[in-house]
PDB file of C-alpha atoms in Angstrom:
ATOM      1  CA  MET I   5      -3.337 -31.100 -11.781  1.00 30.00           C
ATOM      2  CA  ARG I   6      -5.913 -28.029 -11.785  1.00 28.00           C
ATOM      3  CA  TYR I   7      -6.247 -25.992  -8.970  1.00 27.00           C
ATOM      4  CA  PHE I   8      -9.390 -23.643  -8.619  1.00 27.00           C
ATOM      5  CA  ILE I   9      -9.863 -20.529  -6.387  1.00 27.00           C
ATOM      6  CA  ILE I  10     -13.228 -18.789  -5.930  1.00 24.00           C
ATOM      7  CA  LEU I  11     -13.209 -15.014  -7.679  1.00 25.00           C
ATOM      8  CA  SER I  12     -13.980 -12.761  -4.830  1.00 28.00           C
ATOM      9  CA  PHE I  13     -13.857  -9.284  -3.420  1.00 26.00           C
ATOM     10  CA  PHE I  14     -13.176  -6.860  -1.498  1.00 27.00           C
ATOM     11  CA  CYS I  15     -10.508  -6.452   1.301  1.00 32.00           C
ATOM     12  CA  CYS I  16     -12.061  -4.199   3.674  1.00 32.00           C
ATOM     13  CA  ALA I  17      -9.844  -4.722   6.661  1.00 31.00           C
ATOM     14  CA  PHE I  18      -6.408  -3.185   5.009  1.00 31.00           C
ATOM     15  CA  PHE I  19      -8.784   0.114   5.175  1.00 32.00           C
ATOM     16  CA  MET I  20      -9.437  -0.189   8.734  1.00 32.00           C
ATOM     17  CA  GLN I  21      -5.916   0.397   9.729  1.00 35.00           C
ATOM     18  CA  GLY I  22      -3.940   3.846  10.099  1.00 37.00           C
ATOM     19  CA  GLN I  23      -1.819   5.533   7.273  1.00 41.00           C
ATOM     20  CA  PRO I  24       1.341   2.723   6.520  1.00 40.00           C
ATOM     21  CA  ALA I  25       4.394   3.976   7.644  1.00 37.00           C
ATOM     22  CA  SER I  26       6.653   2.430   4.998  1.00 39.00           C
ATOM     23  CA  ASP I  27       6.899  -0.612   2.951  1.00 38.00           C
ATOM     24  CA  SER I  28       8.903  -2.638   5.253  1.00 40.00           C
ATOM     25  CA  ASP I  29       6.572  -2.896   7.888  1.00 41.00           C
ATOM     26  CA  GLY I  30       3.626  -3.286   5.552  1.00 42.00           C
ATOM     27  CA  ALA I  31       3.558  -6.825   5.609  1.00 44.00           C
ATOM     28  CA  SER I  32       2.807  -7.559   8.851  1.00 44.00           C
ATOM     29  CA  ARG I  33      -0.816  -5.921   8.099  1.00 53.00           C
ATOM     30  CA  MET I  34      -1.590  -8.197   5.554  1.00 66.00           C
ATOM     31  CA  SER I  35      -4.851 -10.364   5.651  1.00 75.00           C
ATOM     32  CA  LEU I  36      -5.784 -13.710   3.873  1.00 82.00           C
ATOM     33  CA  THR I  37      -8.978 -15.452   3.232  1.00 83.00           C
ATOM     34  CA  VAL I  38      -9.059 -19.127   3.765  1.00 87.00           C
ATOM     35  CA  TRP I  39     -11.030 -20.728   1.157  1.00 84.00           C
ATOM     36  CA  ILE I  40     -11.222 -24.675   1.071  1.00 84.00           C
ATOM     37  CA  PRO I  41     -12.338 -25.988  -2.524  1.00 81.00           C
ATOM     38  CA  ASP I  42     -15.220 -29.322  -2.631  1.00 77.00           C
ATOM     39  CA  ASN I  43     -13.651 -31.693  -4.531  1.00 77.00           C
ATOM     40  CA  ILE I  44     -10.877 -32.756  -1.900  1.00 79.00           C
ATOM     41  CA  ASP I  45     -11.372 -36.443  -1.761  1.00 75.00           C
ATOM     42  CA  GLY I  46     -12.391 -37.860   1.814  1.00 69.00           C
ATOM     43  CA  LEU I  47     -13.262 -34.508   2.663  1.00 81.00           C
ATOM     44  CA  THR I  48     -16.376 -34.283   5.180  1.00 84.00           C
ATOM     45  CA  PRO I  49     -17.855 -31.251   6.502  1.00 87.00           C
ATOM     46  CA  ALA I  50     -15.895 -31.811  10.080  1.00 86.00           C
ATOM     47  CA  ALA I  51     -12.633 -32.535   8.159  1.00 86.00           C
ATOM     48  CA  ALA I  52     -13.525 -29.174   6.003  1.00 88.00           C
ATOM     49  CA  GLN I  53     -13.396 -27.272   9.049  1.00 91.00           C
ATOM     50  CA  ASN I  54     -10.310 -28.674  10.749  1.00 90.00           C
ATOM     51  CA  LEU I  55      -8.349 -27.833   7.345  1.00 90.00           C
ATOM     52  CA  HIS I  56      -9.923 -24.557   7.503  1.00 91.00           C
ATOM     53  CA  ASN I  57      -8.510 -24.308  11.141  1.00 91.00           C
ATOM     54  CA  LYS I  58      -5.101 -25.072  10.134  1.00 91.00           C
ATOM     55  CA  LEU I  59      -4.999 -22.716   7.531  1.00 91.00           C
ATOM     56  CA  SER I  60      -6.112 -20.287   9.497  1.00 90.00           C
ATOM     57  CA  GLN I  61      -3.700 -21.220  12.574  1.00 88.00           C
ATOM     58  CA  ILE I  62      -0.654 -21.136   9.848  1.00 87.00           C
ATOM     59  CA  ILE I  63      -1.242 -17.746   8.959  1.00 85.00           C
ATOM     60  CA  THR I  64      -1.776 -16.202  12.074  1.00 84.00           C
ATOM     61  CA  ASN I  65       0.957 -17.957  13.525  1.00 82.00           C
ATOM     62  CA  ASN I  66       3.541 -16.384  10.688  1.00 77.00           C
ATOM     63  CA  GLY I  67       1.855 -12.724  11.074  1.00 74.00           C
ATOM     64  CA  ILE I  68      -1.242 -12.714   9.064  1.00 76.00           C
ATOM     65  CA  SER I  69      -4.783 -12.214   9.724  1.00 70.00           C
ATOM     66  CA  ALA I  70      -7.111 -14.158   8.722  1.00 65.00           C
ATOM     67  CA  ASN I  71     -10.214 -12.549   6.921  1.00 65.00           C
ATOM     68  CA  PRO I  72     -13.622 -13.917   7.372  1.00 60.00           C
ATOM     69  CA  GLU I  73     -14.694 -11.712   4.561  1.00 59.00           C
ATOM     70  CA  GLN I  74     -14.267 -12.363   0.722  1.00 59.00           C
ATOM     71  CA  SER I  75     -11.018 -11.165  -0.307  1.00 67.00           C
ATOM     72  CA  ARG I  76      -8.708 -10.547  -2.883  1.00 71.00           C
ATOM     73  CA  PHE I  77      -6.131 -12.836  -1.537  1.00 82.00           C
ATOM     74  CA  VAL I  78      -6.497 -16.574  -0.615  1.00 86.00           C
ATOM     75  CA  ILE I  79      -4.864 -19.460   1.070  1.00 90.00           C
ATOM     76  CA  THR I  80      -6.089 -22.683  -0.054  1.00 90.00           C
ATOM     77  CA  ALA I  81      -5.157 -26.351  -0.010  1.00 90.00           C
ATOM     78  CA  ASN I  82      -5.058 -29.011  -2.923  1.00 90.00           C
ATOM     79  CA  VAL I  83      -5.054 -32.492  -0.924  1.00 91.00           C
ATOM     80  CA  ILE I  84      -4.433 -35.862  -3.011  1.00 91.00           C
ATOM     81  CA  MET I  85      -5.555 -39.091  -1.209  1.00 91.00           C
ATOM     82  CA  LEU I  86      -1.704 -41.040  -1.327  1.00 93.00           C
ATOM     83  CA  GLU I  87      -3.088 -44.109   0.538  1.00 92.00           C
ATOM     84  CA  LYS I  88      -6.452 -45.227   1.991  1.00 90.00           C
ATOM     85  CA  TYR I  89      -7.199 -48.494   3.782  1.00 89.00           C
ATOM     86  CA  ILE I  90      -8.356 -49.812   6.996  1.00 91.00           C
ATOM     87  CA  VAL I  91      -6.176 -51.074   9.951  1.00 87.00           C
ATOM     88  CA  SER I  92      -7.581 -54.348  11.037  1.00 86.00           C
ATOM     89  CA  GLY I  93      -8.549 -54.735  15.074  1.00 84.00           C
ATOM     90  CA  GLN I  94     -10.673 -53.816  17.394  1.00 85.00           C
ATOM     91  CA  PRO I  95     -11.729 -51.853  16.630  1.00 88.00           C
ATOM     92  CA  ALA I  96     -10.592 -51.309  12.865  1.00 89.00           C
ATOM     93  CA  LYS I  97      -9.156 -47.932  12.210  1.00 93.00           C
ATOM     94  CA  HIS I  98      -8.991 -46.028   9.022  1.00 93.00           C
ATOM     95  CA  LEU I  99      -5.495 -44.675   7.930  1.00 94.00           C
ATOM     96  CA  TYR I 100      -4.878 -41.837   5.782  1.00 92.00           C
ATOM     97  CA  LYS I 101      -1.812 -40.765   3.961  1.00 94.00           C
ATOM     98  CA  LEU I 102      -2.354 -37.563   2.145  1.00 93.00           C
ATOM     99  CA  ASP I 103      -0.502 -34.890  -0.039  1.00 94.00           C
ATOM    100  CA  VAL I 104      -1.133 -31.389   1.138  1.00 93.00           C
ATOM    101  CA  THR I 105      -0.093 -28.701  -1.204  1.00 93.00           C
ATOM    102  CA  LEU I 106      -0.979 -25.258   0.158  1.00 93.00           C
ATOM    103  CA  TYR I 107      -1.231 -22.189  -1.993  1.00 93.00           C
ATOM    104  CA  ILE I 108      -1.195 -18.277  -1.274  1.00 92.00           C
ATOM    105  CA  GLY I 109      -2.923 -17.078  -4.465  1.00 88.00           C
ATOM    106  CA  ASP I 110      -4.704 -14.056  -6.009  1.00 81.00           C
ATOM    107  CA  GLY I 111      -8.042 -14.503  -6.922  1.00 71.00           C
ATOM    108  CA  TYR I 112      -8.832 -12.179  -8.883  1.00 69.00           C
ATOM    109  CA  GLU I 113      -6.202 -13.299 -11.842  1.00 73.00           C
ATOM    110  CA  GLY I 114      -6.045 -17.156 -10.308  1.00 78.00           C
ATOM    111  CA  LYS I 115      -2.409 -17.050  -9.754  1.00 82.00           C
ATOM    112  CA  ALA I 116      -0.218 -18.972  -6.843  1.00 87.00           C
ATOM    113  CA  PHE I 117       2.442 -16.789  -5.360  1.00 91.00           C
ATOM    114  CA  SER I 118       3.666 -19.588  -3.475  1.00 93.00           C
ATOM    115  CA  ASN I 119       3.214 -23.110  -2.342  1.00 93.00           C
ATOM    116  CA  TYR I 120       4.310 -25.287   0.308  1.00 93.00           C
ATOM    117  CA  ASN I 121       4.193 -29.358   0.303  1.00 94.00           C
ATOM    118  CA  ALA I 122       3.994 -31.740   3.254  1.00 93.00           C
ATOM    119  CA  THR I 123       3.242 -35.233   3.034  1.00 95.00           C
ATOM    120  CA  VAL I 124       1.280 -36.142   6.200  1.00 94.00           C
ATOM    121  CA  THR I 125      -0.331 -39.612   7.781  1.00 95.00           C
ATOM    122  CA  GLY I 126      -3.330 -39.773  10.186  1.00 93.00           C
ATOM    123  CA  ILE I 127      -5.177 -42.622  11.912  1.00 94.00           C
ATOM    124  CA  GLY I 128      -8.454 -42.762  13.510  1.00 93.00           C
ATOM    125  CA  GLU I 129     -11.633 -44.932  14.311  1.00 92.00           C
ATOM    126  CA  SER I 130     -13.584 -43.001  11.499  1.00 91.00           C
ATOM    127  CA  ALA I 131     -12.763 -41.755   8.159  1.00 89.00           C
ATOM    128  CA  THR I 132     -12.889 -38.084   9.184  1.00 89.00           C
ATOM    129  CA  LYS I 133     -10.839 -38.670  12.055  1.00 92.00           C
ATOM    130  CA  ALA I 134      -8.169 -40.391  10.088  1.00 92.00           C
ATOM    131  CA  PHE I 135      -8.809 -37.243   7.768  1.00 90.00           C
ATOM    132  CA  ASN I 136      -7.940 -34.569  10.968  1.00 91.00           C
ATOM    133  CA  ASN I 137      -5.431 -36.192  12.243  1.00 93.00           C
ATOM    134  CA  ALA I 138      -3.313 -36.202   9.341  1.00 93.00           C
ATOM    135  CA  ILE I 139      -3.899 -32.650   8.813  1.00 91.00           C
ATOM    136  CA  ARG I 140      -2.810 -31.967  12.309  1.00 91.00           C
ATOM    137  CA  GLY I 141       0.506 -33.265  10.929  1.00 91.00           C
ATOM    138  CA  ILE I 142       0.743 -30.368   8.652  1.00 91.00           C
ATOM    139  CA  SER I 143       3.629 -27.680  10.716  1.00 86.00           C
ATOM    140  CA  THR I 144       2.528 -24.618  11.217  1.00 82.00           C
ATOM    141  CA  ASN I 145       5.924 -23.242  11.929  1.00 79.00           C
ATOM    142  CA  SER I 146       8.736 -25.084  10.156  1.00 86.00           C
ATOM    143  CA  ARG I 147      11.212 -23.409   8.256  1.00 89.00           C
ATOM    144  CA  GLU I 148       9.612 -24.284   4.919  1.00 91.00           C
ATOM    145  CA  CYS I 149       5.977 -23.085   6.327  1.00 89.00           C
ATOM    146  CA  GLN I 150       7.459 -19.872   7.310  1.00 89.00           C
ATOM    147  CA  SER I 151       9.307 -19.302   3.609  1.00 92.00           C
ATOM    148  CA  PHE I 152       6.089 -20.028   1.909  1.00 92.00           C
ATOM    149  CA  ILE I 153       4.267 -17.235   3.734  1.00 90.00           C
ATOM    150  CA  ALA I 154       7.046 -15.234   3.453  1.00 90.00           C
ATOM    151  CA  GLN I 155       7.438 -15.579  -0.063  1.00 93.00           C
ATOM    152  CA  GLY I 156       3.405 -14.924  -0.513  1.00 91.00           C
ATOM    153  CA  LYS I 157       3.547 -11.448   1.551  1.00 87.00           C
ATOM    154  CA  ALA I 158       6.445 -10.271  -0.924  1.00 89.00           C
ATOM    155  CA  ARG I 159       4.626 -11.706  -4.204  1.00 89.00           C
ATOM    156  CA  ILE I 160       1.266  -9.556  -3.196  1.00 85.00           C
ATOM    157  CA  ILE I 161       3.505  -6.543  -2.489  1.00 85.00           C
ATOM    158  CA  GLU I 162       5.182  -6.636  -5.471  1.00 88.00           C
ATOM    159  CA  TYR I 163       1.941  -7.294  -7.474  1.00 84.00           C
ATOM    160  CA  PHE I 164       0.541  -4.121  -6.333  1.00 84.00           C
ATOM    161  CA  ASP I 165       3.805  -2.536  -6.947  1.00 88.00           C
ATOM    162  CA  ARG I 166       3.581  -3.477 -10.354  1.00 89.00           C
ATOM    163  CA  GLN I 167      -0.282  -2.821 -11.020  1.00 88.00           C
ATOM    164  CA  CYS I 168      -1.163   0.344  -9.037  1.00 93.00           C
ATOM    165  CA  ASP I 169      -1.403   2.502 -12.064  1.00 94.00           C
ATOM    166  CA  PHE I 170      -3.272   0.212 -14.285  1.00 94.00           C
ATOM    167  CA  ILE I 171      -5.866  -0.605 -11.584  1.00 92.00           C
ATOM    168  CA  ILE I 172      -6.583   3.190 -10.679  1.00 95.00           C
ATOM    169  CA  LYS I 173      -6.670   3.826 -14.677  1.00 96.00           C
ATOM    170  CA  GLY I 174      -9.777   1.311 -14.173  1.00 95.00           C
ATOM    171  CA  ALA I 175     -11.187   2.762 -11.158  1.00 95.00           C
ATOM    172  CA  LEU I 176     -11.460   5.819 -12.617  1.00 97.00           C
ATOM    173  CA  THR I 177     -13.006   4.865 -16.008  1.00 97.00           C
ATOM    174  CA  ARG I 178     -16.102   3.037 -13.848  1.00 96.00           C
ATOM    175  CA  ALA I 179     -16.389   6.413 -12.016  1.00 96.00           C
ATOM    176  CA  ASN I 180     -16.504   8.380 -15.540  1.00 96.00           C
ATOM    177  CA  MET I 181     -19.308   5.832 -16.155  1.00 96.00           C
ATOM    178  CA  GLN I 182     -20.995   6.653 -12.644  1.00 94.00           C
ATOM    179  CA  ASP I 183     -20.229   2.928 -11.445  1.00 94.00           C
ATOM    180  CA  TYR I 184     -18.771   4.592  -8.129  1.00 92.00           C
ATOM    181  CA  ASP I 185     -19.672   1.596  -6.280  1.00 87.00           C
ATOM    182  CA  GLY I 186     -17.774  -0.576  -8.708  1.00 87.00           C
ATOM    183  CA  ALA I 187     -14.602   2.056  -8.836  1.00 91.00           C
ATOM    184  CA  LEU I 188     -14.413   2.256  -4.771  1.00 87.00           C
ATOM    185  CA  GLU I 189     -14.410  -1.709  -4.844  1.00 81.00           C
ATOM    186  CA  ASP I 190     -11.455  -1.424  -7.257  1.00 84.00           C
ATOM    187  CA  LEU I 191      -9.534   1.090  -5.720  1.00 86.00           C
ATOM    188  CA  LEU I 192     -10.580  -0.751  -1.819  1.00 78.00           C
ATOM    189  CA  SER I 193      -8.715  -4.261  -3.476  1.00 73.00           C
ATOM    190  CA  ILE I 194      -5.559  -2.266  -3.075  1.00 80.00           C
ATOM    191  CA  PRO I 195      -4.231  -2.909   0.458  1.00 74.00           C
ATOM    192  CA  ASP I 196      -2.059  -0.976   2.439  1.00 74.00           C
ATOM    193  CA  VAL I 197       0.833  -3.249   2.127  1.00 74.00           C
ATOM    194  CA  SER I 198       1.654  -1.806  -0.762  1.00 80.00           C
ATOM    195  CA  ALA I 199       2.078   1.780   1.122  1.00 83.00           C
ATOM    196  CA  ALA I 200       2.417   3.783  -2.297  1.00 87.00           C
ATOM    197  CA  CYS I 201      -0.046   2.768  -3.819  1.00 90.00           C
ATOM    198  CA  TRP I 202      -2.471   2.452  -1.100  1.00 87.00           C
ATOM    199  CA  ASN I 203      -1.760   6.050  -0.522  1.00 89.00           C
ATOM    200  CA  LYS I 204      -2.546   6.673  -4.197  1.00 91.00           C
ATOM    201  CA  ALA I 205      -5.678   5.041  -4.231  1.00 90.00           C
ATOM    202  CA  LEU I 206      -7.190   6.777  -1.062  1.00 87.00           C
ATOM    203  CA  ASP I 207      -6.380  10.111  -2.889  1.00 90.00           C
ATOM    204  CA  GLU I 208      -8.430   9.207  -5.957  1.00 93.00           C
ATOM    205  CA  ALA I 209     -11.113   7.347  -3.682  1.00 90.00           C
ATOM    206  CA  ALA I 210     -11.928  10.722  -1.837  1.00 88.00           C
ATOM    207  CA  PRO I 211     -13.346  12.458  -4.990  1.00 93.00           C
ATOM    208  CA  ILE I 212     -15.340   9.528  -5.902  1.00 93.00           C
ATOM    209  CA  PHE I 213     -16.818   9.146  -2.974  1.00 91.00           C
ATOM    210  CA  GLN I 214     -18.203  12.827  -2.956  1.00 92.00           C
ATOM    211  CA  ARG I 215     -19.719  11.812  -5.962  1.00 94.00           C
ATOM    212  CA  LYS I 216     -21.246   8.983  -4.879  1.00 92.00           C
ATOM    213  CA  ILE I 217     -23.028  10.657  -1.927  1.00 93.00           C
ATOM    214  CA  ASP I 218     -23.627  13.497  -3.949  1.00 95.00           C
ATOM    215  CA  LEU I 219     -25.411  11.508  -6.133  1.00 95.00           C
ATOM    216  CA  ASP I 220     -27.105   9.137  -3.832  1.00 94.00           C
ATOM    217  CA  CYS I 221     -28.212  12.685  -1.674  1.00 96.00           C
ATOM    218  CA  LYS I 222     -30.336  13.653  -4.583  1.00 97.00           C
ATOM    219  CA  SER I 223     -31.862  10.035  -5.182  1.00 97.00           C
ATOM    220  CA  LEU I 224     -32.765  10.094  -1.155  1.00 97.00           C
ATOM    221  CA  LEU I 225     -34.290  13.525  -1.026  1.00 97.00           C
ATOM    222  CA  MET I 226     -36.552  13.182  -4.005  1.00 97.00           C
ATOM    223  CA  GLU I 227     -37.662   9.960  -2.166  1.00 97.00           C
ATOM    224  CA  ALA I 228     -38.324  11.506   1.240  1.00 97.00           C
ATOM    225  CA  THR I 229     -40.037  14.626  -0.184  1.00 97.00           C
ATOM    226  CA  THR I 230     -42.562  12.188  -2.533  1.00 97.00           C
ATOM    227  CA  VAL I 231     -42.936   9.938   0.848  1.00 96.00           C
ATOM    228  CA  TRP I 232     -43.813  12.912   2.854  1.00 96.00           C
ATOM    229  CA  ASN I 233     -45.691  14.696   0.544  1.00 96.00           C
ATOM    230  CA  ALA I 234     -48.189  11.805   0.122  1.00 95.00           C
ATOM    231  CA  GLY I 235     -48.822  11.889   3.465  1.00 93.00           C
ATOM    232  CA  GLN I 236     -47.824  14.907   5.585  1.00 92.00           C
ATOM    233  CA  ASN I 237     -48.779  13.591   8.832  1.00 93.00           C
ATOM    234  CA  TYR I 238     -46.491  11.969  11.589  1.00 94.00           C
ATOM    235  CA  ARG I 239     -46.084   8.683   9.780  1.00 94.00           C
ATOM    236  CA  ALA I 240     -45.161  10.166   6.475  1.00 95.00           C
ATOM    237  CA  ALA I 241     -42.507  11.936   8.844  1.00 95.00           C
ATOM    238  CA  GLU I 242     -41.247   8.911  10.277  1.00 95.00           C
ATOM    239  CA  GLU I 243     -41.082   6.988   6.821  1.00 96.00           C
ATOM    240  CA  ALA I 244     -39.303  10.092   5.284  1.00 96.00           C
ATOM    241  CA  GLY I 245     -36.848  10.552   8.252  1.00 95.00           C
ATOM    242  CA  THR I 246     -35.679   7.005   7.933  1.00 94.00           C
ATOM    243  CA  ILE I 247     -35.059   7.731   4.253  1.00 96.00           C
ATOM    244  CA  LEU I 248     -33.159  11.272   5.020  1.00 95.00           C
ATOM    245  CA  SER I 249     -30.785   9.327   7.617  1.00 92.00           C
ATOM    246  CA  MET I 250     -29.151   7.623   4.912  1.00 90.00           C
ATOM    247  CA  ILE I 251     -27.717  10.806   3.195  1.00 92.00           C
ATOM    248  CA  ASN I 252     -24.212  11.319   3.901  1.00 90.00           C
ATOM    249  CA  PRO I 253     -23.819  14.518   6.322  1.00 90.00           C
ATOM    250  CA  HIS I 254     -21.340  15.572   4.075  1.00 90.00           C
ATOM    251  CA  ALA I 255     -22.877  15.054   0.798  1.00 93.00           C
ATOM    252  CA  ALA I 256     -23.513  18.238  -1.171  1.00 95.00           C
ATOM    253  CA  CYS I 257     -27.302  18.491  -0.916  1.00 95.00           C
ATOM    254  CA  PHE I 258     -27.356  17.527   2.878  1.00 95.00           C
ATOM    255  CA  GLY I 259     -28.416  21.060   3.490  1.00 95.00           C
ATOM    256  CA  ASP I 260     -31.673  20.769   1.279  1.00 96.00           C
ATOM    257  CA  ALA I 261     -32.154  17.536   3.401  1.00 95.00           C
ATOM    258  CA  ILE I 262     -31.993  19.594   6.564  1.00 95.00           C
ATOM    259  CA  SER I 263     -34.330  22.365   4.924  1.00 96.00           C
ATOM    260  CA  LEU I 264     -37.390  19.612   4.151  1.00 96.00           C
ATOM    261  CA  THR I 265     -36.524  18.217   7.779  1.00 95.00           C
ATOM    262  CA  ASP I 266     -37.518  21.812   9.026  1.00 95.00           C
ATOM    263  CA  ARG I 267     -40.608  22.137   7.054  1.00 95.00           C
ATOM    264  CA  ILE I 268     -41.710  18.252   7.998  1.00 96.00           C
ATOM    265  CA  ALA I 269     -41.391  19.365  11.897  1.00 95.00           C
ATOM    266  CA  ARG I 270     -43.425  22.507  11.342  1.00 95.00           C
ATOM    267  CA  ARG I 271     -46.230  20.837   9.624  1.00 94.00           C
ATOM    268  CA  VAL I 272     -46.207  17.516  11.865  1.00 94.00           C
ATOM    269  CA  LEU I 273     -46.650  20.098  15.151  1.00 93.00           C
ATOM    270  CA  GLU I 274     -49.435  21.989  13.015  1.00 92.00           C
ATOM    271  CA  VAL I 275     -51.178  19.076  12.153  1.00 89.00           C
ATOM    272  CA  ASP I 276     -50.540  16.690  15.051  1.00 87.00           C
ATOM    273  CA  LYS I 277     -49.899  18.925  17.246  1.00 87.00           C
ATOM    274  CA  ARG I 278     -46.430  16.407  18.233  1.00 89.00           C
ATOM    275  CA  GLU I 279     -43.255  17.426  18.030  1.00 91.00           C
ATOM    276  CA  TRP I 280     -40.790  15.734  15.406  1.00 91.00           C
ATOM    277  CA  GLN I 281     -36.983  15.887  15.032  1.00 89.00           C
ATOM    278  CA  PHE I 282     -34.886  14.460  12.661  1.00 89.00           C
ATOM    279  CA  ARG I 283     -32.099  13.032  14.136  1.00 83.00           C
ATOM    280  CA  TYR I 284     -28.237  12.444  12.387  1.00 78.00           C
ATOM    281  CA  ASP I 285     -24.512  11.775  13.227  1.00 74.00           C
ATOM    282  CA  LYS I 286     -23.335  15.305  13.708  1.00 73.00           C
ATOM    283  CA  GLY I 287     -19.971  14.619  14.789  1.00 71.00           C
ATOM    284  CA  ILE I 288     -19.056  12.296  12.366  1.00 72.00           C
ATOM    285  CA  THR I 289     -15.805  13.710  10.204  1.00 73.00           C
ATOM    286  CA  LEU I 290     -15.335  13.026   6.600  1.00 68.00           C
ATOM    287  CA  ARG I 291     -12.557  10.470   6.644  1.00 69.00           C
ATOM    288  CA  GLN I 292     -14.864   8.593   9.320  1.00 72.00           C
ATOM    289  CA  SER I 293     -17.748   8.540   7.132  1.00 71.00           C
ATOM    290  CA  MET I 294     -15.498   7.563   4.179  1.00 68.00           C
ATOM    291  CA  ILE I 295     -14.125   4.626   5.999  1.00 67.00           C
ATOM    292  CA  LYS I 296     -17.592   3.239   6.785  1.00 68.00           C
ATOM    293  CA  ALA I 297     -19.259   3.768   3.801  1.00 64.00           C
ATOM    294  CA  TYR I 298     -15.851   2.118   1.737  1.00 61.00           C
ATOM    295  CA  ARG I 299     -16.498  -1.101   3.876  1.00 61.00           C
ATOM    296  CA  ASP I 300     -19.849  -0.737   3.339  1.00 63.00           C
ATOM    297  CA  VAL I 301     -19.810  -0.148  -0.457  1.00 56.00           C
ATOM    298  CA  GLY I 302     -17.408  -2.888  -0.828  1.00 49.00           C
ATOM    299  CA  VAL I 303     -18.937  -5.480   1.168  1.00 49.00           C
ATOM    300  CA  ALA I 304     -22.628  -4.624  -0.503  1.00 48.00           C
ATOM    301  CA  TYR I 305     -20.905  -4.661  -3.964  1.00 45.00           C
ATOM    302  CA  GLY I 306     -18.858  -7.750  -3.510  1.00 46.00           C
ATOM    303  CA  THR I 307     -21.768  -9.857  -1.899  1.00 48.00           C
ATOM    304  CA  ASN I 308     -23.804  -9.193  -5.117  1.00 48.00           C
ATOM    305  CA  GLN I 309     -20.939 -10.608  -7.384  1.00 45.00           C
ATOM    306  CA  PRO I 310     -21.452 -13.965  -8.966  1.00 40.00           C
ATOM    307  CA  ALA I 311     -18.621 -16.631  -7.710  1.00 42.00           C
ATOM    308  CA  HIS I 312     -16.483 -17.651 -10.482  1.00 37.00           C
ATOM    309  CA  HIS I 313     -13.921 -20.653 -10.757  1.00 38.00           C
ATOM    310  CA  ILE I 314     -10.467 -19.431 -12.096  1.00 35.00           C
ATOM    311  CA  GLN I 315      -7.703 -21.993 -12.746  1.00 39.00           C
ATOM    312  CA  TYR I 316      -4.694 -21.502 -11.195  1.00 33.00           C
ATOM    313  CA  LYS I 317      -1.969 -20.567 -13.227  1.00 36.00           C
ATOM    314  CA  SER I 318       1.849 -20.992 -12.725  1.00 30.00           C
ATOM    315  CA  LEU I 319       3.704 -19.318  -9.953  1.00 27.00           C
ATOM    316  CA  TRP I 320       4.617 -15.604 -10.562  1.00 27.00           C
TER     317      TRP I 320
END
């Protein structure tokens, strides 16, 4: 039997936490994305949502948050129909007997880190109700389920401990090619559950982030200057101001952006007899802007990636 998983990107939730204290408490801050395959026999949209809710319940009951964004690590299920028939009566009822195997896996490499198997039975007046009632029979707090979650946590931490230097080296290579968004995405795929690697990634991400906002600043400043020079009126000032507001205040050329806004304000007052003021967040710290930009970069970069199906390999 082959199991498939969507390749996805970015674990932004990991970076909204404070700096981890130690590896020992890192697993409590782990996040997984629930993914439901579309090739399960008898899986209606309503049944798929019920299975999604069950997987979310399992991970949250075991100290893991359900990440609604696409993340590197997922929890998914393979469901095999063992028996399916109609029970006669008034009304007739559907009976499903399902073999359910849950997996925690790495979507980048298609590896399953842990699995948990259960055979469940459900009966209902419709096929969907029978499926849902069977899924409800999956235990969320059994010893086997808890062991499944614990092993998945441990394997995720172990993966990053082993692959840390390789991941960071790849990110630095992308940064040297001016693929700053890709480099940041690679670094941000490292969760804070691997404390040592997480700290290394942040150290490397900071200068890459600076290079990114410096490059963006030059481009945005040129665009805003072009817009202003073409109009030199209040409307052009508003358009240029919108562009300039996208410049990070910590970018190297931000002073040049402020000089441009000063010139714009003087000219608008002279020509249109109106006051114009450029507004930006003067209080935002470099760390705050980095966290926000990390999240924005990861979401935008991950959203633009094509979905791939990768075959699960044997357990690690």
